[in-house]
Each structure stands twice: as structure tokens, then as C-alpha cells.
Amino acid sequence: MAENRHNTDIGRHGKTFMDAKRHWKSYFTDIPARQWPDLIRRADSLFEPAGGGNANPHPCGETWGISGGTDRAYRVLCALMSDLCKTRGTDSSAAHFPPHTARTGKTEPPWIIGIAGSVAVGKSTAARILRSLLGSLPGRPKVRLIATDGFLLPNKELIAADMMQKKGFPQSYRPHALTDFLAAAKSGADDLQVPLYDHAVYDIVPNRRIKVGKADILIIEGINVLQTQPFSANPAHLAQDGAKSADPADYLDFSLYLDAAEDDLCRWYLQRVFKLREMARTDENSFFRRYLRMSEKETREYALDVWNRINLPNLRRYIAPTRARATAVLCKDSDHRVRELFLRKSGPQIRPGKQEGKSAPAA
């Protein structure tokens, strides 16, 4: 009986999800793949020769294990961000994108980039790529990266509130914590700290915090980056007109939503579970050691049940509807290659040059 209620609930929210899926593209302009080479050349011009101007756009030498198509897409994003900087009245030349303290000699608020999307879509990988690319800009701006997992309630509090089955849902995060953090970052605070979340332990690590420090660019990734948050009493959240503004998106200079088909997301999630299960063999504290008592078939069935009961409803009700709030949307294929790139119509103007004898339309 409970299963029937669950299916009915998913069906109702699924209809809303499909309606949102049909309409979100009306807020965006498609950037055709034929325009990417021009945008990539512009992106390359932003970097120092030792950085992204060569075949390997990762100046630190990291290997991400992703396709070349995805690599190109993130370099295009750098060009789009420079355009956004220009529309905000900032010089977007190589020496002036993004604005950072090393150039001006005075304290500047960080340029904040948000990355949102489903569980297992590749947000952490995207964040690391952008950190590497942007960190190789002239002047070597300081780029910091954090995940919103640190703002989750500890497992003991979720268990006490009977919310472990809702972990990742909006109510499982500490109220106002994310907006308070972003407000402090925008105010120029240099003593920012975030609780440490350990994916292997599947919990907040007690008495451990990540020191963010001063940043020229702050990248924050998580499923709730673009979600509406509860109103906060923090005066920093008051807009100029006196109205309360407590959404993380209010503090973002650029936001990216990673999109993919539900079947692919489910498959990637299962792959991640099996990877964490294997890693648990050498980690006695891993939350995923319990999977070692199961056969591979049982592990797959259990993980699939978790996806269908928790992650999929969360995606449809709370994560996917935030897609329309992003500055840009990357749509990924089953092999993680980027199939389509969309830019919000109110975002930067795209002038990649002439294509097929005509000037490319502005977004």
C-alpha cells in the first residue's frame, strides 16, 4: 500500500517535472556547436601561454578522465564568463578578467560561480576543471572551491528528526547557512570556514572545518546552489528596497546547471556506489562497508531503490526546477560529452564572429 502511495506521489510530481522540462528552454538561447571554435579561441586568449592556450587546458597537469568534447565546453564557458564581466561594466580583456585583488591593489569581493545539478551529474568534476582553468588566468587569481555538502545537518540530527530518508532534500540542510556564507563572502570576509563533509563516511566530520581564506574567485557546487532558501534575519540579506533576499543565486555572478537524461544519471549514480563500495575495502570507517556484505546484485538493487525513493524525487521536485535560474546550462550525453550549451537570454551577448557568411546572432 505504501508503495502505491509512493508511485502516485512520484506520478504527480513527475507531471510537474515534465511540464518544467518542456518550458525551461524558453529562458535560454542555444549556442550552436559551430560557434564553439571561435569561443574557444577567445577563451584561449584569456590565458597565459603556460595555461589554457595549449592543447592541455589544465595548467596543474591534473587528469580528469573526461572526453575532449566536455573539455572544450568548459573553455567556452570561460569566454562566456568574460562576456558577462563586460556586460557588468568590467573590462573583460585578458588582464582584467575577472577583477581580482592582485590587479587593483585593494580588497575586492570575490567573483562567485555556482554549479548546480543532480546527484552524480559531475558537478565536482566541472568545479575542478573551472578552478584549474580560471586559476591560470593572468595574475594567477586565487580560486577557492567548496561544496554545499558541508551545510548538511549531521547524520545524528537527521536521524533524531527522522529525516535520513530525506538527506539531500532542502530540509536536510542547516537553515540559512549557505546564504549566510555567501553574504559573508561578498562582504569581503577573510575568515570563512565550512564544516568538512566526508563522502566515504557519509557525514559531517565533527570538529573539522575547511578554511576558505581570501579568494578572487569562489566556486561553490551542490544540488541546492540555485534553490530558494528560507528567509534569514541576517541584515546582510536585506536588499536596497528593504525586501529580504535570502536565495544563494542572489550572490552568484555566474551560475551553471549540468543537465542529463534521468537514465544516465541513474547509471552514473550506480557506478559511483560501486566505486565507493570498492574503496570501502581499505577504509574501516567508510559508510559503504555495509555494501561489502551484499552481493553485487543485492548492492545494485539496494542502490537502485535509494535512487528511486530519494534521489529521483529530489531531482524532480527540487533540483531540476532550478535549471531556469542558471546563467548557462550544459546538457550532457551518456558518455559525459556535452551535447548542447544554452545561455540565459538576459546573460552576456555572444559575438563569436561570422559564420557561414553571416554575423552570428547575439544571445
mmCIF file of C-alpha atoms in Angstrom:
data_model
loop_
_atom_site.group_PDB
_atom_site.id
_atom_site.type_symbol
_atom_site.label_atom_id
_atom_site.label_comp_id
_atom_site.label_asym_id
_atom_site.label_seq_id
_atom_site.Cartn_x
_atom_site.Cartn_y
_atom_site.Cartn_z
ATOM 1 C CA MET A 1 0.000 0.000 0.000
ATOM 2 C CA ALA A 2 2.820 2.335 0.890
ATOM 3 C CA GLU A 3 4.456 1.540 -2.441
ATOM 4 C CA ASN A 4 1.259 2.533 -4.249
ATOM 5 C CA ARG A 5 1.173 5.871 -2.426
ATOM 6 C CA HIS A 6 4.817 6.409 -3.357
ATOM 7 C CA ASN A 7 4.143 5.729 -7.032
ATOM 8 C CA THR A 8 1.159 8.076 -7.027
ATOM 9 C CA ASP A 9 3.258 10.791 -5.411
ATOM 10 C CA ILE A 10 6.044 10.374 -7.972
ATOM 11 C CA GLY A 11 3.498 10.448 -10.764
ATOM 12 C CA ARG A 12 2.057 13.756 -9.596
ATOM 13 C CA HIS A 13 5.450 15.410 -9.221
ATOM 14 C CA GLY A 14 6.636 13.746 -12.408
ATOM 15 C CA LYS A 15 3.966 15.610 -14.387
ATOM 16 C CA THR A 16 5.152 18.911 -12.911
ATOM 17 C CA PHE A 17 8.722 17.938 -13.743
ATOM 18 C CA MET A 18 7.838 17.182 -17.367
ATOM 19 C CA ASP A 19 5.982 20.485 -17.676
ATOM 20 C CA ALA A 20 9.056 22.308 -16.373
ATOM 21 C CA LYS A 21 11.251 20.334 -18.745
ATOM 22 C CA ARG A 22 9.202 21.472 -21.725
ATOM 23 C CA HIS A 23 9.337 25.149 -20.789
ATOM 24 C CA TRP A 24 12.761 25.861 -19.308
ATOM 25 C CA LYS A 25 14.405 26.330 -22.707
ATOM 26 C CA SER A 26 12.229 29.374 -23.356
ATOM 27 C CA TYR A 27 14.526 31.286 -20.988
ATOM 28 C CA PHE A 28 17.674 30.346 -22.907
ATOM 29 C CA THR A 29 19.399 30.701 -26.252
ATOM 30 C CA ASP A 30 21.131 27.685 -27.767
ATOM 31 C CA ILE A 31 24.815 28.246 -28.575
ATOM 32 C CA PRO A 32 25.343 26.118 -31.721
ATOM 33 C CA ALA A 33 28.391 23.848 -31.721
ATOM 34 C CA ARG A 34 29.628 25.539 -34.918
ATOM 35 C CA GLN A 35 30.224 28.695 -32.859
ATOM 36 C CA TRP A 36 32.354 26.903 -30.272
ATOM 37 C CA PRO A 37 35.707 27.136 -32.125
ATOM 38 C CA ASP A 38 35.506 30.932 -32.138
ATOM 39 C CA LEU A 39 34.552 30.990 -28.474
ATOM 40 C CA ILE A 40 37.380 28.590 -27.647
ATOM 41 C CA ARG A 41 39.882 30.855 -29.418
ATOM 42 C CA ARG A 42 38.599 33.754 -27.368
ATOM 43 C CA ALA A 43 38.846 31.651 -24.214
ATOM 44 C CA ASP A 44 42.442 30.726 -25.060
ATOM 45 C CA SER A 45 43.305 34.405 -25.415
ATOM 46 C CA LEU A 46 42.393 34.889 -21.743
ATOM 47 C CA PHE A 47 45.121 32.585 -20.519
ATOM 48 C CA GLU A 48 48.855 32.881 -20.214
ATOM 49 C CA PRO A 49 50.835 30.698 -22.646
ATOM 50 C CA ALA A 50 51.638 28.233 -19.876
ATOM 51 C CA GLY A 51 47.968 27.953 -19.046
ATOM 52 C CA GLY A 52 44.998 27.166 -21.254
ATOM 53 C CA GLY A 53 46.483 28.388 -24.518
ATOM 54 C CA ASN A 54 47.762 24.964 -25.484
ATOM 55 C CA ALA A 55 46.224 21.569 -26.123
ATOM 56 C CA ASN A 56 46.031 20.828 -22.410
ATOM 57 C CA PRO A 57 43.889 23.453 -20.666
ATOM 58 C CA HIS A 58 44.775 22.193 -17.204
ATOM 59 C CA PRO A 59 47.870 24.111 -16.054
ATOM 60 C CA CYS A 60 48.269 21.987 -12.927
ATOM 61 C CA GLY A 61 48.569 18.833 -15.001
ATOM 62 C CA GLU A 62 45.577 17.049 -13.485
ATOM 63 C CA THR A 63 43.961 14.267 -15.448
ATOM 64 C CA TRP A 64 40.204 14.393 -15.164
ATOM 65 C CA GLY A 65 39.376 11.354 -17.276
ATOM 66 C CA ILE A 66 36.759 13.174 -19.326
ATOM 67 C CA SER A 67 36.087 13.497 -23.016
ATOM 68 C CA GLY A 68 37.584 16.173 -25.229
ATOM 69 C CA GLY A 69 34.092 17.422 -26.021
ATOM 70 C CA THR A 70 33.484 18.231 -22.382
ATOM 71 C CA ASP A 71 36.896 19.861 -22.134
ATOM 72 C CA ARG A 72 36.019 22.227 -24.977
ATOM 73 C CA ALA A 73 32.706 23.107 -23.387
ATOM 74 C CA TYR A 74 34.284 24.415 -20.195
ATOM 75 C CA ARG A 75 36.710 26.532 -22.187
ATOM 76 C CA VAL A 76 33.692 28.013 -23.984
ATOM 77 C CA LEU A 77 32.251 28.825 -20.567
ATOM 78 C CA CYS A 78 35.340 30.891 -19.780
ATOM 79 C CA ALA A 79 34.661 33.001 -22.866
ATOM 80 C CA LEU A 80 31.019 33.406 -21.812
ATOM 81 C CA MET A 81 32.073 34.497 -18.345
ATOM 82 C CA SER A 82 34.336 37.164 -19.824
ATOM 83 C CA ASP A 83 31.339 38.447 -21.784
ATOM 84 C CA LEU A 84 29.292 38.547 -18.606
ATOM 85 C CA CYS A 85 32.056 40.515 -16.921
ATOM 86 C CA LYS A 86 31.898 43.014 -19.783
ATOM 87 C CA THR A 87 28.113 43.438 -19.576
ATOM 88 C CA ARG A 88 28.517 44.275 -15.883
ATOM 89 C CA GLY A 89 30.699 47.209 -16.823
ATOM 90 C CA THR A 90 34.034 45.497 -16.177
ATOM 91 C CA ASP A 91 36.893 45.438 -18.659
ATOM 92 C CA SER A 92 36.948 41.825 -19.876
ATOM 93 C CA SER A 93 40.359 41.851 -21.542
ATOM 94 C CA ALA A 94 42.857 39.144 -20.609
ATOM 95 C CA ALA A 95 44.410 41.407 -17.994
ATOM 96 C CA HIS A 96 41.091 42.312 -16.399
ATOM 97 C CA PHE A 97 39.030 39.132 -16.233
ATOM 98 C CA PRO A 98 37.965 38.534 -13.588
ATOM 99 C CA PRO A 99 38.536 41.542 -11.320
ATOM 100 C CA HIS A 100 40.927 40.477 -8.579
ATOM 101 C CA THR A 101 42.904 41.969 -5.741
ATOM 102 C CA ALA A 102 46.309 41.463 -7.353
ATOM 103 C CA ARG A 103 45.360 43.901 -10.115
ATOM 104 C CA THR A 104 43.584 46.622 -8.162
ATOM 105 C CA GLY A 105 45.738 46.583 -5.034
ATOM 106 C CA LYS A 106 42.639 46.799 -2.870
ATOM 107 C CA THR A 107 40.245 44.327 -1.347
ATOM 108 C CA GLU A 108 37.671 43.141 -3.872
ATOM 109 C CA PRO A 109 34.673 40.890 -3.230
ATOM 110 C CA PRO A 110 35.181 37.507 -4.888
ATOM 111 C CA TRP A 111 33.605 36.639 -8.195
ATOM 112 C CA ILE A 112 31.274 33.788 -7.186
ATOM 113 C CA ILE A 113 30.396 30.942 -9.551
ATOM 114 C CA GLY A 114 27.685 28.419 -8.645
ATOM 115 C CA ILE A 115 27.410 24.926 -10.143
ATOM 116 C CA ALA A 116 24.153 23.009 -9.699
ATOM 117 C CA GLY A 117 22.622 19.785 -10.972
ATOM 118 C CA SER A 118 21.561 16.302 -9.958
ATOM 119 C CA VAL A 119 23.387 13.858 -7.767
ATOM 120 C CA ALA A 120 26.088 12.102 -9.876
ATOM 121 C CA VAL A 121 25.876 14.528 -12.829
ATOM 122 C CA GLY A 122 29.520 15.603 -12.477
ATOM 123 C CA LYS A 123 29.367 18.854 -10.511
ATOM 124 C CA SER A 124 32.601 18.201 -8.619
ATOM 125 C CA THR A 125 34.482 17.410 -11.818
ATOM 126 C CA ALA A 126 33.127 20.540 -13.505
ATOM 127 C CA ALA A 127 34.141 22.626 -10.496
ATOM 128 C CA ARG A 128 37.699 21.249 -10.518
ATOM 129 C CA ILE A 129 38.069 21.921 -14.250
ATOM 130 C CA LEU A 130 36.922 25.519 -13.881
ATOM 131 C CA ARG A 131 39.171 26.005 -10.843
ATOM 132 C CA SER A 132 42.152 24.843 -12.874
ATOM 133 C CA LEU A 133 41.271 26.948 -15.912
ATOM 134 C CA LEU A 134 40.447 30.141 -14.044
ATOM 135 C CA GLY A 135 43.454 29.759 -11.777
ATOM 136 C CA SER A 136 45.716 30.040 -14.833
ATOM 137 C CA LEU A 137 44.449 33.485 -15.799
ATOM 138 C CA PRO A 138 46.973 36.353 -15.908
ATOM 139 C CA GLY A 139 47.842 37.420 -12.389
ATOM 140 C CA ARG A 140 47.069 33.912 -11.150
ATOM 141 C CA PRO A 141 43.908 34.815 -9.214
ATOM 142 C CA LYS A 142 43.234 32.812 -6.074
ATOM 143 C CA VAL A 143 40.441 30.342 -6.829
ATOM 144 C CA ARG A 144 38.735 28.552 -3.960
ATOM 145 C CA LEU A 145 36.298 25.663 -4.272
ATOM 146 C CA ILE A 146 33.748 24.400 -1.763
ATOM 147 C CA ALA A 147 30.762 22.070 -1.865
ATOM 148 C CA THR A 148 27.423 22.687 -0.186
ATOM 149 C CA ASP A 149 27.606 19.233 1.457
ATOM 150 C CA GLY A 150 29.258 20.983 4.380
ATOM 151 C CA PHE A 151 25.975 22.756 5.093
ATOM 152 C CA LEU A 152 24.069 19.482 5.603
ATOM 153 C CA LEU A 153 22.783 18.619 9.055
ATOM 154 C CA PRO A 154 24.902 15.908 10.739
ATOM 155 C CA ASN A 155 23.503 12.390 10.462
ATOM 156 C CA LYS A 156 22.695 12.239 14.182
ATOM 157 C CA GLU A 157 20.402 15.255 13.796
ATOM 158 C CA LEU A 158 18.805 13.813 10.666
ATOM 159 C CA ILE A 159 18.196 10.519 12.485
ATOM 160 C CA ALA A 160 16.717 12.314 15.501
ATOM 161 C CA ALA A 161 14.358 14.203 13.180
ATOM 162 C CA ASP A 162 13.551 11.019 11.194
ATOM 163 C CA MET A 163 14.961 12.645 8.036
ATOM 164 C CA MET A 164 17.709 10.273 6.910
ATOM 165 C CA GLN A 165 15.457 9.220 4.039
ATOM 166 C CA LYS A 166 15.303 12.896 3.040
ATOM 167 C CA LYS A 167 19.039 13.540 3.083
ATOM 168 C CA GLY A 168 19.799 15.943 0.238
ATOM 169 C CA PHE A 169 16.291 17.424 0.297
ATOM 170 C CA PRO A 170 16.097 21.141 1.170
ATOM 171 C CA GLN A 171 15.033 20.453 4.771
ATOM 172 C CA SER A 172 18.160 18.378 5.421
ATOM 173 C CA TYR A 173 20.424 21.452 5.231
ATOM 174 C CA ARG A 174 21.095 23.927 8.029
ATOM 175 C CA PRO A 175 18.675 26.846 7.575
ATOM 176 C CA HIS A 176 20.292 29.985 6.186
ATOM 177 C CA ALA A 177 23.815 28.527 6.431
ATOM 178 C CA LEU A 178 24.525 28.755 2.700
ATOM 179 C CA THR A 179 23.133 32.249 2.258
ATOM 180 C CA ASP A 180 24.930 33.465 5.374
ATOM 181 C CA PHE A 181 28.190 32.084 3.988
ATOM 182 C CA LEU A 182 27.721 33.707 0.577
ATOM 183 C CA ALA A 183 26.704 37.022 2.137
ATOM 184 C CA ALA A 184 29.865 36.982 4.253
ATOM 185 C CA ALA A 185 31.975 36.117 1.206
ATOM 186 C CA LYS A 186 30.519 39.020 -0.763
ATOM 187 C CA SER A 187 31.197 41.356 2.141
ATOM 188 C CA GLY A 188 34.893 40.537 1.859
ATOM 189 C CA ALA A 189 35.245 38.382 4.976
ATOM 190 C CA ASP A 190 38.603 36.587 5.026
ATOM 191 C CA ASP A 191 37.973 34.153 7.899
ATOM 192 C CA LEU A 192 35.390 31.971 6.164
ATOM 193 C CA GLN A 193 35.149 28.329 7.216
ATOM 194 C CA VAL A 194 32.913 25.444 6.156
ATOM 195 C CA PRO A 195 32.254 22.191 8.057
ATOM 196 C CA LEU A 196 34.027 19.226 6.466
ATOM 197 C CA TYR A 197 31.799 16.614 4.831
ATOM 198 C CA ASP A 198 33.345 13.203 4.136
ATOM 199 C CA HIS A 199 31.630 11.256 1.332
ATOM 200 C CA ALA A 200 33.198 7.988 2.456
ATOM 201 C CA VAL A 201 31.874 8.442 5.998
ATOM 202 C CA TYR A 202 28.659 9.929 4.543
ATOM 203 C CA ASP A 203 28.540 12.528 7.290
ATOM 204 C CA ILE A 204 29.857 15.814 8.645
ATOM 205 C CA VAL A 205 33.215 15.240 10.357
ATOM 206 C CA PRO A 206 32.969 16.547 13.952
ATOM 207 C CA ASN A 207 35.242 19.449 14.859
ATOM 208 C CA ARG A 208 36.760 19.637 11.367
ATOM 209 C CA ARG A 209 36.355 22.693 9.196
ATOM 210 C CA ILE A 210 37.674 23.798 5.813
ATOM 211 C CA LYS A 211 39.334 27.219 5.869
ATOM 212 C CA VAL A 212 38.324 29.015 2.681
ATOM 213 C CA GLY A 213 40.524 32.055 3.095
ATOM 214 C CA LYS A 214 40.601 35.085 0.829
ATOM 215 C CA ALA A 215 39.604 34.363 -2.753
ATOM 216 C CA ASP A 216 39.439 36.281 -6.012
ATOM 217 C CA ILE A 217 37.115 33.628 -7.444
ATOM 218 C CA LEU A 218 34.933 31.391 -5.306
ATOM 219 C CA ILE A 219 33.347 28.311 -6.896
ATOM 220 C CA ILE A 220 30.560 26.662 -4.949
ATOM 221 C CA GLU A 221 28.967 23.437 -6.165
ATOM 222 C CA GLY A 222 25.983 21.485 -4.902
ATOM 223 C CA ILE A 223 22.459 20.358 -5.660
ATOM 224 C CA ASN A 224 20.965 23.278 -3.720
ATOM 225 C CA VAL A 225 23.024 26.172 -5.129
ATOM 226 C CA LEU A 226 20.061 27.555 -7.094
ATOM 227 C CA GLN A 227 17.279 26.552 -4.720
ATOM 228 C CA THR A 228 15.080 29.006 -2.856
ATOM 229 C CA GLN A 229 16.142 29.254 0.772
ATOM 230 C CA PRO A 230 14.197 30.203 3.920
ATOM 231 C CA PHE A 231 14.252 33.909 4.680
ATOM 232 C CA SER A 232 17.011 34.899 7.064
ATOM 233 C CA ALA A 233 17.046 37.522 9.783
ATOM 234 C CA ASN A 234 20.610 38.423 8.822
ATOM 235 C CA PRO A 235 20.700 42.161 7.932
ATOM 236 C CA ALA A 236 23.137 41.319 5.125
ATOM 237 C CA HIS A 237 20.222 39.694 3.311
ATOM 238 C CA LEU A 238 18.219 42.911 3.082
ATOM 239 C CA ALA A 239 18.018 44.303 -0.437
ATOM 240 C CA GLN A 240 18.237 48.020 -1.138
ATOM 241 C CA ASP A 241 14.457 48.307 -1.199
ATOM 242 C CA GLY A 242 14.226 46.705 2.228
ATOM 243 C CA ALA A 243 12.879 43.391 0.960
ATOM 244 C CA LYS A 244 14.521 40.237 2.205
ATOM 245 C CA SER A 245 16.727 38.477 -0.316
ATOM 246 C CA ALA A 246 17.873 35.121 1.002
ATOM 247 C CA ASP A 247 18.481 32.980 -2.058
ATOM 248 C CA PRO A 248 22.018 31.791 -2.887
ATOM 249 C CA ALA A 249 21.521 32.875 -6.515
ATOM 250 C CA ASP A 250 21.385 36.494 -5.325
ATOM 251 C CA TYR A 251 25.104 36.288 -4.536
ATOM 252 C CA LEU A 252 26.256 34.486 -7.692
ATOM 253 C CA ASP A 253 27.971 36.279 -10.583
ATOM 254 C CA PHE A 254 27.675 33.260 -12.865
ATOM 255 C CA SER A 255 25.781 30.011 -12.420
ATOM 256 C CA LEU A 256 25.936 26.731 -14.303
ATOM 257 C CA TYR A 257 23.396 23.905 -14.339
ATOM 258 C CA LEU A 258 24.581 20.482 -15.517
ATOM 259 C CA ASP A 259 21.771 18.552 -17.185
ATOM 260 C CA ALA A 260 21.480 14.928 -18.322
ATOM 261 C CA ALA A 261 18.848 12.279 -19.007
ATOM 262 C CA GLU A 262 17.434 10.560 -15.922
ATOM 263 C CA ASP A 263 18.544 7.118 -17.135
ATOM 264 C CA ASP A 264 22.134 8.343 -17.492
ATOM 265 C CA LEU A 265 22.058 9.993 -14.065
ATOM 266 C CA CYS A 266 20.822 6.744 -12.509
ATOM 267 C CA ARG A 267 23.571 4.748 -14.240
ATOM 268 C CA TRP A 268 26.271 7.206 -13.128
ATOM 269 C CA TYR A 269 24.920 7.041 -9.569
ATOM 270 C CA LEU A 270 25.147 3.243 -9.551
ATOM 271 C CA GLN A 271 28.699 3.438 -10.893
ATOM 272 C CA ARG A 272 29.619 5.807 -8.071
ATOM 273 C CA VAL A 273 28.106 3.499 -5.440
ATOM 274 C CA PHE A 274 30.148 0.561 -6.725
ATOM 275 C CA LYS A 275 33.293 2.708 -6.743
ATOM 276 C CA LEU A 276 32.708 3.779 -3.124
ATOM 277 C CA ARG A 277 31.931 0.150 -2.239
ATOM 278 C CA GLU A 278 35.283 -0.927 -3.641
ATOM 279 C CA MET A 279 37.118 1.879 -1.843
ATOM 280 C CA ALA A 280 35.487 0.768 1.420
ATOM 281 C CA ARG A 281 37.561 -2.444 1.363
ATOM 282 C CA THR A 282 40.531 -0.471 2.646
ATOM 283 C CA ASP A 283 38.607 2.018 4.820
ATOM 284 C CA GLU A 284 37.111 0.623 8.018
ATOM 285 C CA ASN A 285 35.278 3.879 8.699
ATOM 286 C CA SER A 286 33.538 4.013 5.336
ATOM 287 C CA PHE A 287 29.764 4.164 5.379
ATOM 288 C CA PHE A 288 29.819 1.939 2.313
ATOM 289 C CA ARG A 289 31.432 -1.076 4.034
ATOM 290 C CA ARG A 290 27.901 -2.354 4.638
ATOM 291 C CA TYR A 291 27.651 -2.919 0.896
ATOM 292 C CA LEU A 292 30.500 -5.423 1.127
ATOM 293 C CA ARG A 293 28.134 -7.785 2.977
ATOM 294 C CA MET A 294 25.892 -7.766 -0.085
ATOM 295 C CA SER A 295 26.383 -9.462 -3.414
ATOM 296 C CA GLU A 296 26.834 -7.245 -6.451
ATOM 297 C CA LYS A 297 23.231 -7.943 -7.427
ATOM 298 C CA GLU A 298 21.947 -7.019 -3.962
ATOM 299 C CA THR A 299 24.092 -3.885 -3.940
ATOM 300 C CA ARG A 300 22.705 -2.821 -7.308
ATOM 301 C CA GLU A 301 19.108 -3.469 -6.229
ATOM 302 C CA TYR A 302 19.564 -1.567 -2.971
ATOM 303 C CA ALA A 303 21.283 1.396 -4.643
ATOM 304 C CA LEU A 304 18.603 1.478 -7.329
ATOM 305 C CA ASP A 305 15.948 1.573 -4.607
ATOM 306 C CA VAL A 306 17.731 4.519 -2.961
ATOM 307 C CA TRP A 307 17.823 6.305 -6.309
ATOM 308 C CA ASN A 308 14.103 5.774 -6.959
ATOM 309 C CA ARG A 309 12.979 6.608 -3.399
ATOM 310 C CA ILE A 310 15.272 9.545 -2.641
ATOM 311 C CA ASN A 311 17.444 10.922 -5.432
ATOM 312 C CA LEU A 312 14.925 10.830 -8.268
ATOM 313 C CA PRO A 313 12.098 12.521 -6.307
ATOM 314 C CA ASN A 314 14.590 15.118 -5.058
ATOM 315 C CA LEU A 315 15.748 15.756 -8.625
ATOM 316 C CA ARG A 316 12.229 16.190 -9.961
ATOM 317 C CA ARG A 317 10.777 18.259 -7.145
ATOM 318 C CA TYR A 318 13.645 20.468 -6.035
ATOM 319 C CA ILE A 319 16.713 20.301 -8.291
ATOM 320 C CA ALA A 320 15.563 20.247 -11.942
ATOM 321 C CA PRO A 321 13.114 23.171 -11.459
ATOM 322 C CA THR A 322 16.116 25.402 -10.580
ATOM 323 C CA ARG A 323 17.577 24.906 -14.061
ATOM 324 C CA ALA A 324 15.779 28.001 -15.370
ATOM 325 C CA ARG A 325 17.610 30.180 -12.807
ATOM 326 C CA ALA A 326 21.069 29.356 -14.149
ATOM 327 C CA THR A 327 23.186 31.625 -16.336
ATOM 328 C CA ALA A 328 24.141 28.660 -18.516
ATOM 329 C CA VAL A 329 23.021 25.042 -18.937
ATOM 330 C CA LEU A 330 25.265 22.230 -20.194
ATOM 331 C CA CYS A 331 23.394 19.159 -21.472
ATOM 332 C CA LYS A 332 25.494 16.004 -21.263
ATOM 333 C CA ASP A 333 25.309 12.798 -23.307
ATOM 334 C CA SER A 334 25.546 9.281 -21.873
ATOM 335 C CA ASP A 335 29.367 9.395 -22.140
ATOM 336 C CA HIS A 336 29.601 12.756 -20.315
ATOM 337 C CA ARG A 337 30.270 14.639 -23.538
ATOM 338 C CA VAL A 338 28.487 17.978 -23.706
ATOM 339 C CA ARG A 339 25.753 17.762 -26.321
ATOM 340 C CA GLU A 340 24.233 21.240 -26.017
ATOM 341 C CA LEU A 341 25.080 24.550 -24.405
ATOM 342 C CA PHE A 342 22.408 27.083 -23.513
ATOM 343 C CA LEU A 343 22.874 30.640 -22.276
ATOM 344 C CA ARG A 344 20.239 32.625 -20.432
ATOM 345 C CA LYS A 345 18.727 35.271 -22.725
ATOM 346 C CA SER A 346 19.342 38.029 -20.200
ATOM 347 C CA GLY A 347 23.007 36.996 -19.941
ATOM 348 C CA PRO A 348 26.061 38.110 -21.904
ATOM 349 C CA GLN A 349 25.858 38.846 -25.601
ATOM 350 C CA ILE A 350 27.550 36.232 -27.790
ATOM 351 C CA ARG A 351 29.562 37.590 -30.687
ATOM 352 C CA PRO A 352 31.737 34.685 -31.776
ATOM 353 C CA GLY A 353 32.350 36.108 -35.236
ATOM 354 C CA LYS A 354 30.957 35.397 -38.658
ATOM 355 C CA GLN A 355 29.556 32.007 -39.502
ATOM 356 C CA GLU A 356 28.609 30.868 -42.970
ATOM 357 C CA GLY A 357 28.873 34.409 -44.304
ATOM 358 C CA LYS A 358 26.565 35.919 -41.692
ATOM 359 C CA SER A 359 27.088 37.503 -38.361
ATOM 360 C CA ALA A 360 26.228 35.092 -35.587
ATOM 361 C CA PRO A 361 23.135 36.182 -33.658
ATOM 362 C CA ALA A 362 23.598 37.611 -30.213
ATOM 363 C CA ALA A 363 22.121 35.636 -27.350
#
